[in-house]
Amino acid sequence: MRRQVQGGCPGTAGTGSVTTVEGTADGGGERVSEAQLRRRLGRADLRAVPESRHDLRRLLRHWGRPGQSETAELLTTELVTNALIHTNRAAVLTATVGPRGLRVEVRDFVDHEPRPRVPDADDGTHGRGLVLVESLADAWGIRAHGVGKAVWFELDADAA
């Protein structure tokens, strides 16, 4: 079964869709349900940041323990903002909720690999994004693509 709902705000460059997929788990007869958000992020379109957060909130409406969806929104905001500000290119946000948890990935099309850095008190709010991801996510990383990379994080379904 596949269900798709278009999201995003009218008149914006980015569009999102939420898809629910039911299938059979590998190696067993158990039914597994996953929901996925996929959103194109326009080049330097910072309106996509709150719109992505809104779409993720809808996706996670019934997921996780108290506070988990807020953590997911915060970390997603950081990844989306980083991709739009530091690459000056378009990006793609994908969030997948499955039985084991949530995986969020932001793919951009620039090879430069981001690195967590110690925030400088004189640097305003810059430099804290990946430090937050590193400290709050259950897992995170960077995966190279032929063109660009994907920065991702995971939150376990049962984590406190």
Tab-separated table of N, CA and C in Angstrom:
chain	number	residue	atom	x	y	z
A	1	MET	N	0.853	-1.164	0.000
A	1	MET	CA	0.000	0.000	0.000
A	1	MET	C	0.906	1.237	0.000
A	2	ARG	N	0.560	2.239	-0.800
A	2	ARG	CA	1.360	3.452	-0.888
A	2	ARG	C	0.410	4.635	-0.867
A	3	ARG	N	0.656	5.586	0.009
A	3	ARG	CA	-0.171	6.779	0.108
A	3	ARG	C	0.751	7.976	0.043
A	4	GLN	N	0.412	8.963	-0.772
A	4	GLN	CA	1.262	10.139	-0.898
A	4	GLN	C	0.416	11.387	-0.714
A	5	VAL	N	0.925	12.307	0.101
A	5	VAL	CA	0.247	13.560	0.371
A	5	VAL	C	1.215	14.683	0.042
A	6	GLN	N	0.792	15.619	-0.784
A	6	GLN	CA	1.655	16.758	-1.108
A	6	GLN	C	1.636	17.738	0.056
A	7	GLY	N	2.805	18.278	0.350
A	7	GLY	CA	2.932	19.244	1.431
A	7	GLY	C	3.591	20.501	0.927
A	8	GLY	N	4.027	21.320	1.850
A	8	GLY	CA	4.691	22.560	1.473
A	8	GLY	C	3.671	23.675	1.383
A	9	CYS	N	4.173	24.897	1.449
A	9	CYS	CA	3.302	26.062	1.391
A	9	CYS	C	3.082	26.474	-0.049
A	10	PRO	N	1.877	26.927	-0.404
A	10	PRO	CA	1.593	27.342	-1.762
A	10	PRO	C	2.512	28.481	-2.185
A	11	GLY	N	2.939	28.454	-3.440
A	11	GLY	CA	3.753	29.531	-3.968
A	11	GLY	C	5.225	29.441	-3.632
A	12	THR	N	5.687	28.355	-3.024
A	12	THR	CA	7.089	28.239	-2.681
A	12	THR	C	7.788	27.317	-3.652
A	13	ALA	N	9.096	27.488	-3.753
A	13	ALA	CA	9.875	26.678	-4.689
A	13	ALA	C	9.977	25.234	-4.218
A	14	GLY	N	10.102	25.031	-2.912
A	14	GLY	CA	10.255	23.679	-2.388
A	14	GLY	C	8.909	22.998	-2.267
A	15	THR	N	8.877	21.730	-2.562
A	15	THR	CA	7.660	20.970	-2.365
A	15	THR	C	8.006	19.727	-1.592
A	16	GLY	N	7.078	19.311	-0.770
A	16	GLY	CA	7.324	18.122	0.022
A	16	GLY	C	6.237	17.107	-0.210
A	17	SER	N	6.567	15.868	0.019
A	17	SER	CA	5.553	14.828	-0.046
A	17	SER	C	5.818	13.843	1.073
A	18	VAL	N	4.740	13.315	1.622
A	18	VAL	CA	4.832	12.293	2.653
A	18	VAL	C	4.255	11.024	2.055
A	19	THR	N	5.020	9.950	2.112
A	19	THR	CA	4.607	8.677	1.553
A	19	THR	C	4.619	7.625	2.652
A	20	THR	N	3.565	6.819	2.730
A	20	THR	CA	3.522	5.702	3.657
A	20	THR	C	3.616	4.423	2.845
A	21	VAL	N	4.560	3.562	3.212
A	21	VAL	CA	4.779	2.321	2.487
A	21	VAL	C	4.687	1.165	3.463
A	22	GLU	N	3.921	0.137	3.112
A	22	GLU	CA	3.883	-1.092	3.894
A	22	GLU	C	4.482	-2.197	3.054
A	23	GLY	N	5.319	-3.000	3.673
A	23	GLY	CA	5.949	-4.091	2.955
A	23	GLY	C	6.329	-5.191	3.919
A	24	THR	N	7.045	-6.170	3.419
A	24	THR	CA	7.499	-7.299	4.227
A	24	THR	C	8.964	-7.098	4.565
A	25	ALA	N	9.296	-7.300	5.814
A	25	ALA	CA	10.680	-7.148	6.253
A	25	ALA	C	11.543	-8.215	5.602
A	26	ASP	N	12.824	-7.904	5.389
A	26	ASP	CA	13.751	-8.872	4.802
A	26	ASP	C	13.868	-10.102	5.693
A	27	GLY	N	13.745	-11.268	5.087
A	27	GLY	CA	13.972	-12.518	5.791
A	27	GLY	C	12.818	-12.998	6.642
A	28	GLY	N	11.759	-12.244	6.751
A	28	GLY	CA	10.653	-12.685	7.589
A	28	GLY	C	9.326	-12.317	6.970
A	29	GLY	N	8.279	-12.797	7.563
A	29	GLY	CA	6.955	-12.516	7.055
A	29	GLY	C	6.302	-11.336	7.748
A	30	GLU	N	7.036	-10.657	8.623
A	30	GLU	CA	6.491	-9.560	9.396
A	30	GLU	C	6.238	-8.339	8.515
A	31	ARG	N	5.065	-7.712	8.706
A	31	ARG	CA	4.723	-6.501	7.948
A	31	ARG	C	5.415	-5.304	8.591
A	32	VAL	N	6.013	-4.459	7.754
A	32	VAL	CA	6.720	-3.282	8.236
A	32	VAL	C	6.123	-2.062	7.558
A	33	SER	N	5.856	-1.031	8.329
A	33	SER	CA	5.314	0.200	7.785
A	33	SER	C	6.345	1.315	7.959
A	34	GLU	N	6.581	2.058	6.893
A	34	GLU	CA	7.472	3.211	6.944
A	34	GLU	C	6.747	4.404	6.362
A	35	ALA	N	7.033	5.566	6.895
A	35	ALA	CA	6.526	6.817	6.339
A	35	ALA	C	7.729	7.661	5.968
A	36	GLN	N	7.633	8.369	4.849
A	36	GLN	CA	8.777	9.133	4.390
A	36	GLN	C	8.353	10.518	3.914
A	37	LEU	N	9.134	11.497	4.300
A	37	LEU	CA	9.003	12.868	3.823
A	37	LEU	C	10.150	13.116	2.864
A	38	ARG	N	9.844	13.668	1.711
A	38	ARG	CA	10.887	14.047	0.760
A	38	ARG	C	10.556	15.451	0.279
A	39	ARG	N	11.531	16.339	0.402
A	39	ARG	CA	11.302	17.746	0.075
A	39	ARG	C	12.500	18.323	-0.667
A	40	ARG	N	12.231	18.955	-1.802
A	40	ARG	CA	13.272	19.687	-2.530
A	40	ARG	C	13.433	21.053	-1.872
A	41	LEU	N	14.674	21.451	-1.673
A	41	LEU	CA	14.982	22.736	-1.049
A	41	LEU	C	15.629	23.624	-2.107
A	42	GLY	N	15.008	24.741	-2.401
A	42	GLY	CA	15.529	25.644	-3.421
A	42	GLY	C	16.812	26.320	-2.985
A	43	ARG	N	17.622	26.677	-3.949
A	43	ARG	CA	18.906	27.333	-3.704
A	43	ARG	C	18.715	28.577	-2.845
A	44	ALA	N	19.375	28.598	-1.693
A	44	ALA	CA	19.378	29.728	-0.765
A	44	ALA	C	17.977	30.153	-0.323
A	45	ASP	N	16.999	29.274	-0.411
A	45	ASP	CA	15.629	29.591	-0.028
A	45	ASP	C	15.427	29.295	1.452
A	46	LEU	N	15.718	30.275	2.295
A	46	LEU	CA	15.622	30.060	3.737
A	46	LEU	C	14.182	29.906	4.228
A	47	ARG	N	13.192	30.204	3.378
A	47	ARG	CA	11.796	29.904	3.747
A	47	ARG	C	11.603	28.402	3.886
A	48	ALA	N	12.470	27.624	3.240
A	48	ALA	CA	12.367	26.165	3.316
A	48	ALA	C	12.659	25.639	4.716
A	49	VAL	N	13.332	26.419	5.539
A	49	VAL	CA	13.675	25.949	6.889
A	49	VAL	C	12.405	25.760	7.725
A	50	PRO	N	11.579	26.791	7.937
A	50	PRO	CA	10.357	26.548	8.725
A	50	PRO	C	9.360	25.629	8.013
A	51	GLU	N	9.336	25.665	6.679
A	51	GLU	CA	8.433	24.780	5.944
A	51	GLU	C	8.835	23.319	6.139
A	52	SER	N	10.129	23.045	6.128
A	52	SER	CA	10.615	21.676	6.357
A	52	SER	C	10.295	21.221	7.771
A	53	ARG	N	10.465	22.132	8.723
A	53	ARG	CA	10.148	21.816	10.118
A	53	ARG	C	8.654	21.473	10.246
A	54	HIS	N	7.811	22.245	9.589
A	54	HIS	CA	6.364	21.996	9.613
A	54	HIS	C	6.033	20.634	9.003
A	55	ASP	N	6.623	20.327	7.848
A	55	ASP	CA	6.381	19.031	7.197
A	55	ASP	C	6.849	17.874	8.081
A	56	LEU	N	8.013	18.039	8.724
A	56	LEU	CA	8.524	16.993	9.613
A	56	LEU	C	7.604	16.812	10.813
A	57	ARG	N	7.102	17.909	11.350
A	57	ARG	CA	6.177	17.838	12.491
A	57	ARG	C	4.939	17.013	12.116
A	58	ARG	N	4.412	17.210	10.918
A	58	ARG	CA	3.264	16.415	10.447
A	58	ARG	C	3.634	14.943	10.341
A	59	LEU	N	4.815	14.658	9.807
A	59	LEU	CA	5.269	13.277	9.659
A	59	LEU	C	5.383	12.590	11.018
A	60	LEU	N	5.869	13.323	12.014
A	60	LEU	CA	6.174	12.744	13.335
A	60	LEU	C	5.038	12.910	14.344
A	61	ARG	N	3.884	13.284	13.884
A	61	ARG	CA	2.752	13.589	14.760
A	61	ARG	C	2.514	12.510	15.815
A	62	HIS	N	2.655	11.227	15.468
A	62	HIS	CA	2.370	10.134	16.402
A	62	HIS	C	3.611	9.286	16.670
A	63	TRP	N	4.781	9.872	16.551
A	63	TRP	CA	6.021	9.092	16.653
A	63	TRP	C	6.806	9.452	17.912
A	64	GLY	N	7.440	8.454	18.489
A	64	GLY	CA	8.437	8.655	19.535
A	64	GLY	C	7.880	9.021	20.891
A	65	ARG	N	8.822	9.199	21.780
A	65	ARG	CA	8.495	9.589	23.149
A	65	ARG	C	8.427	11.106	23.245
A	66	PRO	N	7.876	11.624	24.349
A	66	PRO	CA	7.805	13.072	24.506
A	66	PRO	C	9.181	13.724	24.334
A	67	GLY	N	9.219	14.759	23.539
A	67	GLY	CA	10.458	15.495	23.307
A	67	GLY	C	11.246	15.019	22.097
A	68	GLN	N	11.001	13.802	21.633
A	68	GLN	CA	11.777	13.287	20.500
A	68	GLN	C	11.499	14.044	19.215
A	69	SER	N	10.239	14.353	18.943
A	69	SER	CA	9.946	15.052	17.688
A	69	SER	C	10.518	16.463	17.716
A	70	GLU	N	10.548	17.091	18.887
A	70	GLU	CA	11.149	18.424	18.996
A	70	GLU	C	12.651	18.357	18.730
A	71	THR	N	13.308	17.316	19.239
A	71	THR	CA	14.733	17.125	18.964
A	71	THR	C	14.953	16.910	17.473
A	72	ALA	N	14.096	16.095	16.854
A	72	ALA	CA	14.203	15.841	15.417
A	72	ALA	C	14.031	17.135	14.625
A	73	GLU	N	13.078	17.972	15.024
A	73	GLU	CA	12.865	19.257	14.346
A	73	GLU	C	14.091	20.154	14.472
A	74	LEU	N	14.660	20.224	15.660
A	74	LEU	CA	15.847	21.051	15.882
A	74	LEU	C	17.008	20.583	15.005
A	75	LEU	N	17.280	19.286	15.005
A	75	LEU	CA	18.408	18.763	14.235
A	75	LEU	C	18.171	18.901	12.736
A	76	THR	N	16.940	18.699	12.298
A	76	THR	CA	16.609	18.876	10.885
A	76	THR	C	16.793	20.330	10.476
A	77	THR	N	16.359	21.248	11.333
A	77	THR	CA	16.554	22.672	11.070
A	77	THR	C	18.024	22.987	10.873
A	78	GLU	N	18.872	22.417	11.704
A	78	GLU	CA	20.319	22.669	11.589
A	78	GLU	C	20.868	22.147	10.267
A	79	LEU	N	20.489	20.913	9.877
A	79	LEU	CA	21.009	20.347	8.634
A	79	LEU	C	20.515	21.111	7.415
A	80	VAL	N	19.238	21.458	7.396
A	80	VAL	CA	18.678	22.203	6.263
A	80	VAL	C	19.334	23.577	6.159
A	81	THR	N	19.450	24.270	7.280
A	81	THR	CA	20.072	25.595	7.281
A	81	THR	C	21.507	25.521	6.797
A	82	ASN	N	22.266	24.558	7.306
A	82	ASN	CA	23.662	24.404	6.866
A	82	ASN	C	23.750	24.181	5.369
A	83	ALA	N	22.903	23.294	4.845
A	83	ALA	CA	22.958	22.997	3.413
A	83	ALA	C	22.655	24.236	2.586
A	84	LEU	N	21.670	25.014	2.997
A	84	LEU	CA	21.282	26.182	2.208
A	84	LEU	C	22.274	27.333	2.335
A	85	ILE	N	22.812	27.535	3.521
A	85	ILE	CA	23.729	28.669	3.733
A	85	ILE	C	25.132	28.378	3.217
A	86	HIS	N	25.646	27.198	3.506
A	86	HIS	CA	27.058	26.925	3.212
A	86	HIS	C	27.325	26.391	1.814
A	87	THR	N	26.284	26.022	1.073
A	87	THR	CA	26.528	25.503	-0.274
A	87	THR	C	26.063	26.452	-1.368
A	88	ASN	N	25.108	27.313	-1.056
A	88	ASN	CA	24.517	28.205	-2.048
A	88	ASN	C	23.975	27.413	-3.243
A	89	ARG	N	23.484	26.220	-2.976
A	89	ARG	CA	22.901	25.347	-3.998
A	89	ARG	C	21.605	24.752	-3.463
A	90	ALA	N	20.894	24.071	-4.321
A	90	ALA	CA	19.687	23.359	-3.908
A	90	ALA	C	20.080	22.130	-3.088
A	91	ALA	N	19.111	21.560	-2.397
A	91	ALA	CA	19.349	20.361	-1.583
A	91	ALA	C	18.060	19.543	-1.554
A	92	VAL	N	18.156	18.351	-0.993
A	92	VAL	CA	16.990	17.474	-0.858
A	92	VAL	C	16.959	16.948	0.571
A	93	LEU	N	15.818	17.107	1.224
A	93	LEU	CA	15.588	16.590	2.572
A	93	LEU	C	14.780	15.303	2.455
A	94	THR	N	15.243	14.258	3.126
A	94	THR	CA	14.498	13.003	3.208
A	94	THR	C	14.445	12.579	4.669
A	95	ALA	N	13.251	12.324	5.174
A	95	ALA	CA	13.076	11.831	6.544
A	95	ALA	C	12.249	10.555	6.459
A	96	THR	N	12.746	9.491	7.077
A	96	THR	CA	12.065	8.201	7.036
A	96	THR	C	11.829	7.712	8.454
A	97	VAL	N	10.570	7.381	8.752
A	97	VAL	CA	10.192	6.832	10.045
A	97	VAL	C	9.864	5.360	9.833
A	98	GLY	N	10.558	4.510	10.569
A	98	GLY	CA	10.308	3.074	10.496
A	98	GLY	C	10.214	2.500	11.885
A	99	PRO	N	10.116	1.194	11.992
A	99	PRO	CA	9.959	0.552	13.297
A	99	PRO	C	11.141	0.791	14.226
A	100	ARG	N	12.330	0.980	13.668
A	100	ARG	CA	13.521	1.179	14.509
A	100	ARG	C	13.779	2.631	14.853
A	101	GLY	N	13.135	3.573	14.151
A	101	GLY	CA	13.362	4.964	14.473
A	101	GLY	C	13.238	5.877	13.281
A	102	LEU	N	13.871	7.028	13.403
A	102	LEU	CA	13.823	8.089	12.412
A	102	LEU	C	15.208	8.296	11.812
A	103	ARG	N	15.251	8.437	10.505
A	103	ARG	CA	16.491	8.803	9.813
A	103	ARG	C	16.180	10.031	8.965
A	104	VAL	N	16.970	11.083	9.157
A	104	VAL	CA	16.841	12.316	8.388
A	104	VAL	C	18.143	12.520	7.640
A	105	GLU	N	18.012	12.863	6.372
A	105	GLU	CA	19.179	13.051	5.517
A	105	GLU	C	18.960	14.307	4.678
A	106	VAL	N	19.982	15.156	4.617
A	106	VAL	CA	19.946	16.324	3.742
A	106	VAL	C	21.091	16.182	2.758
A	107	ARG	N	20.718	16.050	1.484
A	107	ARG	CA	21.716	15.880	0.441
A	107	ARG	C	21.892	17.204	-0.293
A	108	ASP	N	23.157	17.592	-0.461
A	108	ASP	CA	23.461	18.765	-1.271
A	108	ASP	C	24.384	18.349	-2.399
A	109	PHE	N	24.774	19.288	-3.214
A	109	PHE	CA	25.517	18.959	-4.417
A	109	PHE	C	26.864	19.687	-4.455
A	110	VAL	N	27.480	19.791	-3.270
A	110	VAL	CA	28.799	20.399	-3.108
A	110	VAL	C	29.672	19.390	-2.367
A	111	ASP	N	30.895	19.197	-2.830
A	111	ASP	CA	31.770	18.175	-2.246
A	111	ASP	C	32.362	18.550	-0.894
A	112	HIS	N	32.398	19.836	-0.549
A	112	HIS	CA	33.001	20.273	0.715
A	112	HIS	C	32.326	19.571	1.894
A	113	GLU	N	33.127	18.899	2.723
A	113	GLU	CA	32.597	18.143	3.851
A	113	GLU	C	32.563	19.009	5.106
A	114	PRO	N	31.399	19.138	5.755
A	114	PRO	CA	31.318	19.936	6.980
A	114	PRO	C	31.984	19.221	8.146
A	115	ARG	N	32.436	19.991	9.100
A	115	ARG	CA	33.068	19.437	10.303
A	115	ARG	C	32.518	20.169	11.534
A	116	PRO	N	32.221	19.400	12.586
A	116	PRO	CA	31.808	20.071	13.833
A	116	PRO	C	32.967	20.919	14.340
A	117	ARG	N	32.647	22.067	14.874
A	117	ARG	CA	33.699	22.925	15.435
A	117	ARG	C	33.204	23.522	16.742
A	118	VAL	N	34.141	23.871	17.568
A	118	VAL	CA	33.792	24.489	18.836
A	118	VAL	C	33.276	25.890	18.545
A	119	PRO	N	32.056	26.191	18.976
A	119	PRO	CA	31.496	27.513	18.704
A	119	PRO	C	32.312	28.611	19.375
A	120	ASP	N	32.464	29.695	18.677
A	120	ASP	CA	33.168	30.865	19.181
A	120	ASP	C	32.125	31.828	19.738
A	121	ALA	N	32.313	32.287	20.978
A	121	ALA	CA	31.352	33.181	21.623
A	121	ALA	C	31.140	34.456	20.813
A	122	ASP	N	32.133	34.889	20.057
A	122	ASP	CA	32.026	36.107	19.258
A	122	ASP	C	31.380	35.868	17.899
A	123	ASP	N	31.028	34.613	17.594
A	123	ASP	CA	30.525	34.255	16.276
A	123	ASP	C	29.001	34.174	16.239
A	124	GLY	N	28.315	34.798	17.179
A	124	GLY	CA	26.861	34.789	17.194
A	124	GLY	C	26.308	33.386	17.317
A	125	THR	N	25.420	33.019	16.394
A	125	THR	CA	24.798	31.699	16.450
A	125	THR	C	25.458	30.702	15.501
A	126	HIS	N	26.499	31.106	14.812
A	126	HIS	CA	27.154	30.213	13.851
A	126	HIS	C	28.051	29.193	14.548
A	127	GLY	N	28.182	28.016	13.937
A	127	GLY	CA	29.113	27.012	14.422
A	127	GLY	C	28.556	26.028	15.414
A	128	ARG	N	27.259	26.078	15.669
A	128	ARG	CA	26.675	25.186	16.675
A	128	ARG	C	25.895	24.022	16.084
A	129	GLY	N	25.555	24.070	14.817
A	129	GLY	CA	24.674	23.087	14.197
A	129	GLY	C	25.138	21.659	14.318
A	130	LEU	N	26.327	21.366	13.815
A	130	LEU	CA	26.805	19.983	13.861
A	130	LEU	C	27.163	19.550	15.273
A	131	VAL	N	27.521	20.493	16.135
A	131	VAL	CA	27.771	20.151	17.536
A	131	VAL	C	26.465	19.663	18.172
A	132	LEU	N	25.350	20.326	17.851
A	132	LEU	CA	24.042	19.866	18.351
A	132	LEU	C	23.705	18.490	17.795
A	133	VAL	N	23.915	18.302	16.502
A	133	VAL	CA	23.626	17.011	15.885
A	133	VAL	C	24.456	15.920	16.550
A	134	GLU	N	25.734	16.192	16.724
A	134	GLU	CA	26.654	15.221	17.330
A	134	GLU	C	26.229	14.861	18.754
A	135	SER	N	25.733	15.839	19.504
A	135	SER	CA	25.413	15.582	20.911
A	135	SER	C	24.001	15.031	21.129
A	136	LEU	N	23.050	15.312	20.235
A	136	LEU	CA	21.664	14.901	20.470
A	136	LEU	C	21.208	13.687	19.661
A	137	ALA	N	21.851	13.415	18.535
A	137	ALA	CA	21.439	12.280	17.702
A	137	ALA	C	21.997	10.977	18.259
A	138	ASP	N	21.285	9.883	18.013
A	138	ASP	CA	21.791	8.565	18.404
A	138	ASP	C	22.912	8.120	17.470
A	139	ALA	N	22.860	8.577	16.230
A	139	ALA	CA	23.920	8.320	15.247
A	139	ALA	C	23.854	9.438	14.223
A	140	TRP	N	24.981	9.745	13.599
A	140	TRP	CA	24.994	10.735	12.532
A	140	TRP	C	26.234	10.512	11.676
A	141	GLY	N	26.244	11.111	10.507
A	141	GLY	CA	27.406	10.966	9.652
A	141	GLY	C	27.266	11.736	8.360
A	142	ILE	N	28.258	11.539	7.512
A	142	ILE	CA	28.314	12.187	6.206
A	142	ILE	C	28.607	11.091	5.195
A	143	ARG	N	27.795	11.035	4.144
A	143	ARG	CA	27.974	10.024	3.104
A	143	ARG	C	28.242	10.739	1.790
A	144	ALA	N	29.373	10.422	1.167
A	144	ALA	CA	29.736	11.038	-0.110
A	144	ALA	C	28.887	10.456	-1.231
A	145	HIS	N	28.574	11.293	-2.191
A	145	HIS	CA	27.874	10.889	-3.409
A	145	HIS	C	28.788	11.215	-4.583
A	146	GLY	N	28.423	10.790	-5.774
A	146	GLY	CA	29.205	11.134	-6.967
A	146	GLY	C	29.368	12.638	-7.086
A	147	VAL	N	28.300	13.350	-6.838
A	147	VAL	CA	28.320	14.809	-6.788
A	147	VAL	C	27.717	15.203	-5.453
A	148	GLY	N	28.498	15.786	-4.591
A	148	GLY	CA	27.999	16.250	-3.305
A	148	GLY	C	28.048	15.191	-2.223
A	149	LYS	N	27.194	15.405	-1.222
A	149	LYS	CA	27.199	14.547	-0.045
A	149	LYS	C	25.826	14.575	0.609
A	150	ALA	N	25.630	13.681	1.561
A	150	ALA	CA	24.434	13.680	2.398
A	150	ALA	C	24.891	13.701	3.848
A	151	VAL	N	24.346	14.607	4.618
A	151	VAL	CA	24.579	14.646	6.062
A	151	VAL	C	23.300	14.088	6.688
A	152	TRP	N	23.455	13.128	7.600
A	152	TRP	CA	22.302	12.432	8.146
A	152	TRP	C	22.407	12.278	9.654
A	153	PHE	N	21.241	12.024	10.273
A	153	PHE	CA	21.213	11.630	11.681
A	153	PHE	C	20.088	10.644	11.881
A	154	GLU	N	20.188	9.901	12.975
A	154	GLU	CA	19.155	8.941	13.352
A	154	GLU	C	18.773	9.143	14.810
A	155	LEU	N	17.511	8.955	15.092
A	155	LEU	CA	16.993	8.908	16.461
A	155	LEU	C	16.273	7.579	16.618
A	156	ASP	N	16.631	6.832	17.654
A	156	ASP	CA	16.006	5.533	17.895
A	156	ASP	C	14.585	5.713	18.365
A	157	ALA	N	13.702	4.802	17.967
A	157	ALA	CA	12.292	4.884	18.333
A	157	ALA	C	12.081	4.778	19.830
A	158	ASP	N	12.898	3.967	20.510
A	158	ASP	CA	12.668	3.719	21.932
A	158	ASP	C	13.611	4.500	22.842
A	159	ALA	N	14.429	5.375	22.261
A	159	ALA	CA	15.375	6.139	23.097
A	159	ALA	C	14.620	7.085	24.002
A	160	ALA	N	15.146	7.236	25.192
A	160	ALA	CA	14.488	8.145	26.157
A	160	ALA	C	14.766	9.579	25.819
